[in-house]
Short mmCIF file of C-alpha atoms in Angstrom, two decimals:
data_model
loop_
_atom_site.label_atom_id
_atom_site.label_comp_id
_atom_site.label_asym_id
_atom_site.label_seq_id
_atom_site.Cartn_x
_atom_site.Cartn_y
_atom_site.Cartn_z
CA UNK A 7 10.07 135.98 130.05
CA UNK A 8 11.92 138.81 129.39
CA UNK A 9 15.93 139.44 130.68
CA UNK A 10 15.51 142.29 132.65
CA UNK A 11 13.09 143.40 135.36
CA UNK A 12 13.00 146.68 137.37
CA UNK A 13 13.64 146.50 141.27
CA UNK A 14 12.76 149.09 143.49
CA UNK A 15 15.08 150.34 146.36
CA UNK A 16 11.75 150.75 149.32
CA UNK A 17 14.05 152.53 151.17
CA UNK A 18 14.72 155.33 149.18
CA UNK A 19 10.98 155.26 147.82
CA UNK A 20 8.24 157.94 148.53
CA UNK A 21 5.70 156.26 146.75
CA UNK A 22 4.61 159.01 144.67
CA UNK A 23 3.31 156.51 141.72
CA UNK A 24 5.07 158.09 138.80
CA UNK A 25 6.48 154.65 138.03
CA UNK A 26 3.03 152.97 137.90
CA UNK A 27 1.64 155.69 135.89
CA UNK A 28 4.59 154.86 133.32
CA UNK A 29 4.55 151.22 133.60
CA UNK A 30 2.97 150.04 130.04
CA UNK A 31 2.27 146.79 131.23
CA UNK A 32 0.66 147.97 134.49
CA UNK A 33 3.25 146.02 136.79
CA UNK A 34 3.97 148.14 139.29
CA UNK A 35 1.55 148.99 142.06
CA UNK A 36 1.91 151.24 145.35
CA UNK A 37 1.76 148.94 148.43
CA UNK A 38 -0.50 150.75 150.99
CA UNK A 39 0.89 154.11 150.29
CA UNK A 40 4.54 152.67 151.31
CA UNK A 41 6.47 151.76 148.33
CA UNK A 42 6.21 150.92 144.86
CA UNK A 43 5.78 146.86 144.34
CA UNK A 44 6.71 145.28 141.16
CA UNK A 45 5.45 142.27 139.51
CA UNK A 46 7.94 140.19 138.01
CA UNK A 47 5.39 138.15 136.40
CA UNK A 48 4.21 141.34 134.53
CA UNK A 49 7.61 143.40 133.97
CA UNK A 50 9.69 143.21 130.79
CA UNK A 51 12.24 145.70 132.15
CA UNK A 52 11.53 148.66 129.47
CA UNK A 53 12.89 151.00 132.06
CA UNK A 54 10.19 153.62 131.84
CA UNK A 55 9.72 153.39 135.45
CA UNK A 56 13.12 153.78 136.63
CA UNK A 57 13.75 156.74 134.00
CA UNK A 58 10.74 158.86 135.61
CA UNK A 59 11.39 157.66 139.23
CA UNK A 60 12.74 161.48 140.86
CA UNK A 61 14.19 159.27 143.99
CA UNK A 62 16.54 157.10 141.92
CA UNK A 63 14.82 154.43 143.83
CA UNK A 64 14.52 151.70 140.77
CA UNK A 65 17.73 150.30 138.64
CA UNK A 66 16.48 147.65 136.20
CA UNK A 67 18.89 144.71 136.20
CA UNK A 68 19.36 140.75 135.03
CA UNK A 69 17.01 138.49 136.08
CA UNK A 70 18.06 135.93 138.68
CA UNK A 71 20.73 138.17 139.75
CA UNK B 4 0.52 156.12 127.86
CA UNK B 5 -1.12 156.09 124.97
CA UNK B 6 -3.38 153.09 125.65
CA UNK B 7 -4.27 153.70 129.45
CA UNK B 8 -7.87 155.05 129.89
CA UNK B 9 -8.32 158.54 130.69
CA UNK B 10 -9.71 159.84 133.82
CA UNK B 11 -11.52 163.22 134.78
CA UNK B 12 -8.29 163.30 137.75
CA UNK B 13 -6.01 162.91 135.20
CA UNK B 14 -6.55 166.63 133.82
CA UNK B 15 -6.62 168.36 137.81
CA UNK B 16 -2.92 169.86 136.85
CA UNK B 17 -5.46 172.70 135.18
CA UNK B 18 -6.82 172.93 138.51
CA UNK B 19 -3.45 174.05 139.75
CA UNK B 20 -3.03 176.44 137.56
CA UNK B 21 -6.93 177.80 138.06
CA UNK B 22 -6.26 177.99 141.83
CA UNK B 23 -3.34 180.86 140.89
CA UNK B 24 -5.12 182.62 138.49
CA UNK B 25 -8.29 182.76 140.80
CA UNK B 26 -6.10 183.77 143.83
CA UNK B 27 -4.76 186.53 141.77
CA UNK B 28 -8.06 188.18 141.42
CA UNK B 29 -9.72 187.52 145.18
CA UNK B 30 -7.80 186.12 148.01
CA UNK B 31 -10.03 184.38 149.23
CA UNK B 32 -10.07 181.79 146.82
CA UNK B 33 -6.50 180.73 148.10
CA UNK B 34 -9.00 178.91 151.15
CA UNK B 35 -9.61 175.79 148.01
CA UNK B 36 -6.27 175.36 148.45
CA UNK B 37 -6.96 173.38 152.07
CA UNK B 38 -8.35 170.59 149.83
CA UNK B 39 -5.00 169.48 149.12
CA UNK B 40 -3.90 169.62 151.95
CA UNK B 41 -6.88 167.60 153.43
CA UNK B 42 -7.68 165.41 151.06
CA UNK B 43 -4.65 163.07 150.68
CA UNK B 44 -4.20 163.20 154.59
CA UNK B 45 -8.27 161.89 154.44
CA UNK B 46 -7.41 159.13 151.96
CA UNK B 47 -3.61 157.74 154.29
CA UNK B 48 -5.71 158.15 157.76
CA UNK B 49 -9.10 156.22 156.54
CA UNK B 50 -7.77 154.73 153.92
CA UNK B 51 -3.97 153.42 154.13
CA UNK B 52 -2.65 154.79 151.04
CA UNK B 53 -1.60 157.41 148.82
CA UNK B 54 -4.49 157.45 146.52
CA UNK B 55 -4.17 161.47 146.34
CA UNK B 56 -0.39 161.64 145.15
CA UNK B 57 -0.71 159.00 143.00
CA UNK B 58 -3.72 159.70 141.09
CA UNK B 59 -5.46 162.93 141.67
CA UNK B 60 -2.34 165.50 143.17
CA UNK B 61 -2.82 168.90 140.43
CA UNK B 62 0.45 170.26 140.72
CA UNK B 63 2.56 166.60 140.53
CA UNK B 64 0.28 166.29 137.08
CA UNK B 65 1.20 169.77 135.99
CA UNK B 66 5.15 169.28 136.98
CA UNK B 67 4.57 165.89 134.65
CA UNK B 68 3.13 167.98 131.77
CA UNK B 69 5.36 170.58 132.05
CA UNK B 70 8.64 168.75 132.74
CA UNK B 71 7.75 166.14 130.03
CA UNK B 72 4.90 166.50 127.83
CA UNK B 73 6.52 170.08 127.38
CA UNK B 74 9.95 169.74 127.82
CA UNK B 75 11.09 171.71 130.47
CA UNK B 76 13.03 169.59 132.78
CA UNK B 77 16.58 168.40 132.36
CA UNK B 78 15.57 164.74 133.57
CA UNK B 79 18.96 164.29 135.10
CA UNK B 80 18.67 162.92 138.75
CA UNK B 81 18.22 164.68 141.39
CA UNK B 82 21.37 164.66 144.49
CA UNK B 83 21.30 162.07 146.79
CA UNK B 84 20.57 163.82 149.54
CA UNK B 85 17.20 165.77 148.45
CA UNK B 86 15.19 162.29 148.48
CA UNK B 87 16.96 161.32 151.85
CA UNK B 88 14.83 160.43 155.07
CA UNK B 89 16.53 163.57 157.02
CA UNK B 90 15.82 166.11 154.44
CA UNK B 91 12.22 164.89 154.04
CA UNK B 92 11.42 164.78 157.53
CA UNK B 93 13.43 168.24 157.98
CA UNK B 94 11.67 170.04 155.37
CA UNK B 95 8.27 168.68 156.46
CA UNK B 96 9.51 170.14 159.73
CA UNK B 97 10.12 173.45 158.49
CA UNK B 98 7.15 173.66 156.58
CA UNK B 99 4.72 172.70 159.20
CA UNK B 100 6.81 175.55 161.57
CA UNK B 101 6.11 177.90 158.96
CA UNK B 102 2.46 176.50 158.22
CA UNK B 103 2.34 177.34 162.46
CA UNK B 104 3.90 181.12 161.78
CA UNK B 105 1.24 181.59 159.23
CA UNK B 106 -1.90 180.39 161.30
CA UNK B 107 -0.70 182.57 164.17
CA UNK B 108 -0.74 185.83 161.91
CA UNK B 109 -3.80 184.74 161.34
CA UNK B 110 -4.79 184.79 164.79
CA UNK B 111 -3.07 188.14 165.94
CA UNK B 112 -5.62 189.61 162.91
CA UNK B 113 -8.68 187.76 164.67
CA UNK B 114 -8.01 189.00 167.81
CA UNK B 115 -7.26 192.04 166.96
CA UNK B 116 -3.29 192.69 167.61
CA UNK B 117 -2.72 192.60 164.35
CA UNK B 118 -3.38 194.19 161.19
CA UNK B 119 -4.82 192.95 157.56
CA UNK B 120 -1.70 192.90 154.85
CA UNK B 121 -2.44 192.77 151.44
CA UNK B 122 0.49 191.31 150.07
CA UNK B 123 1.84 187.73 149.68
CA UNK B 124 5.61 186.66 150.82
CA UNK B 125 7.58 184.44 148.19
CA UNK B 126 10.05 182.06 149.95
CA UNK B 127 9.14 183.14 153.01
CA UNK B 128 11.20 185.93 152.53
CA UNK B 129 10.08 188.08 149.71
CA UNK B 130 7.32 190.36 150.26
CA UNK B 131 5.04 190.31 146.94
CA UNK B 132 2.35 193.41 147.18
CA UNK B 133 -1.22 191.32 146.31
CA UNK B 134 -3.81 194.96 147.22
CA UNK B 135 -5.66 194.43 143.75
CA UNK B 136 -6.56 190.78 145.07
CA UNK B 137 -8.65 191.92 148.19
CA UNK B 138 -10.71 195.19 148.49
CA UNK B 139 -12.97 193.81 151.48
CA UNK B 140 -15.97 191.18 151.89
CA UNK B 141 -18.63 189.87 153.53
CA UNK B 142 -15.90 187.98 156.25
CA UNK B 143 -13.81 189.14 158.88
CA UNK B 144 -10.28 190.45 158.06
CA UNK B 145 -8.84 187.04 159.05
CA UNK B 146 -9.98 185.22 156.75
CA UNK B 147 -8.43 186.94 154.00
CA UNK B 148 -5.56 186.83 156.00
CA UNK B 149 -5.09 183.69 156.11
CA UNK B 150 -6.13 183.48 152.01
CA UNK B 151 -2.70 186.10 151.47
CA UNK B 152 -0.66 183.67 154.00
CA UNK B 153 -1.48 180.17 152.44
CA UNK B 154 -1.94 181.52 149.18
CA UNK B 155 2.22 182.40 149.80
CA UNK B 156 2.84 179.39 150.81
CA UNK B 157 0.63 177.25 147.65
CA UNK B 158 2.88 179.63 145.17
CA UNK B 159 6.60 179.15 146.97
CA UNK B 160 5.84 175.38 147.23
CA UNK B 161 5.11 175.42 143.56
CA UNK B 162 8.17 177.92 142.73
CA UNK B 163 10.20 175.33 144.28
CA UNK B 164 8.88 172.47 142.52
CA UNK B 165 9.31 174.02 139.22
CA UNK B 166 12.71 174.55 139.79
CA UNK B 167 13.21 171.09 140.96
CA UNK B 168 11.81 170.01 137.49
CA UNK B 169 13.91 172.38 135.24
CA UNK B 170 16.75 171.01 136.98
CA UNK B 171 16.57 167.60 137.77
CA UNK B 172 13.00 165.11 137.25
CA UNK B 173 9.97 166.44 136.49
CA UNK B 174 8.30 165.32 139.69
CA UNK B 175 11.38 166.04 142.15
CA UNK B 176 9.18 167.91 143.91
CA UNK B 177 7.22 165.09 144.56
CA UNK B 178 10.11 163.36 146.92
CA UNK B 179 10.49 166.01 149.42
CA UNK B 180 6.65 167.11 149.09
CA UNK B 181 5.61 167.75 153.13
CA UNK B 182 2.10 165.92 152.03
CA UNK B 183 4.08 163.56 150.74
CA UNK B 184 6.39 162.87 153.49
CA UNK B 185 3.39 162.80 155.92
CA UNK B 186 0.79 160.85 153.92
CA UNK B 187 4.08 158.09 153.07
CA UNK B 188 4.39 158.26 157.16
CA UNK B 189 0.98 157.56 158.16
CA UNK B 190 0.72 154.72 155.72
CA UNK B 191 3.68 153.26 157.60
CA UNK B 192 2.79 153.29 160.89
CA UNK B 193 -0.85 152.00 159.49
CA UNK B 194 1.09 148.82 157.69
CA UNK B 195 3.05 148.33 160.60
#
């Protein structure tokens, strides 16, 4: 499993789906038009997502932090 | 990316820019605007999500393309405060005050108190003259009333977002959108 993984701040979200449309490994999916949900499973924490995010809503940090 | 199938609403940013270009010639076209504004409301009241703004919303695509694919946005992040809940809500506010302002125009035409002007205002401030796009039709003056008044307010939404994008991320837009705000809103209270 890989070191990093993205996490998503669903308070600052607007759930416009950029990140999901980004996501190479097709991790991340909109939860009922809230927020953006990641799967950890899935994620290897390339950062795409939280580079296109306009909110600043997703940092990509250490696992098991 | 480069290994995610394509979709037909992948390529409705040229719809965006069709809907100006047609608007420029006859007003009345500006009326296809009231798909987007119907649509993604259609897909968070029935549906419980935000179907529309993540998959099929023209100008978010062509703010993408643009800002991207082109080049033309600064990707630095945008301040704080233009992605916080106040300034959503506030601008969603304003924009459904001046959405109100524009319908009532509309009205004073229909009922006669007021007059037919052939000219768009950018900004809600700027008055554009738009004469060559209306010369008269089969419909009542209103109508392409109301085509010169949303048709101002399609083309300042987009003027903003495209400044948004040069300056900060391409889809900044997309985080104090009014749809955006409302469609996020409904799904809310729907998951609650």
């Amino acid at each position: 499993m890989a070191k990093r993984l993205a996490n998503v701040d669903t308070s600052r979200c607007v759930a416009c789906g950029v990140c999901r449309l980004q996501c190479p490994k097709e991790a991340i999916t909109i939860y009922k038009g809230c927020y953006a949900m990641v799967d950890s499973e899935k994620c290897v924490g390339c950062g795409l997502c939280a580079k296109a995010c306009p909110a600043g809503a997703i940092n990509v940090m250490e696992r098991g932090q | 990316m480069a290994n995610k199938k394509k979709h037909w609403y992948n390529y409705l940013w040229i719809w965006s820019i069709i809907y100006f270009a047609l608007g420029f010639f006859n007003i009345l076209f500006a009326w296809l605007g009231m798909i987007d504004f119907i649509l993604p409301l259609i897909f968070a009241i029935v549906g419980g999500n935000k179907w529309f703004c993540n998959n099929m919303c023209g100008r978010g695509q062509l703010f993408w393309v643009l800002g991207r694919n082109v080049g033309c946005s600064r990707k630095k992040p945008a301040p704080k405060w233009l992605s916080s809940k106040w300034f959503r809500y506030g601008f969603l506010v304003f924009f459904l005050t001046m959405f109100g302002t524009m319908v009532f125009q509309t009205y004073l035409v229909f009922s006669g108190a007021g007059t037919l002007r052939k000219a768009i205002k950018l900004f809600w401030t700027f008055k554009v003259p738009w004469q060559w796009a209306y010369s008269g039709s089969a419909f009542p003056d209103w109508v392409a009333q109301f085509g010169f008044g949303f048709y101002s307010l399609m083309l300042t939404s987009t003027l903003i977002g495209l400044i948004v994008m040069v300056l900060y991320k391409e889809r900044t837009w997309c985080t104090f959108c009014p749809m955006g705000t409302m469609t996020q809103g409904i799904c809310k209270i729907k998951d609650r």
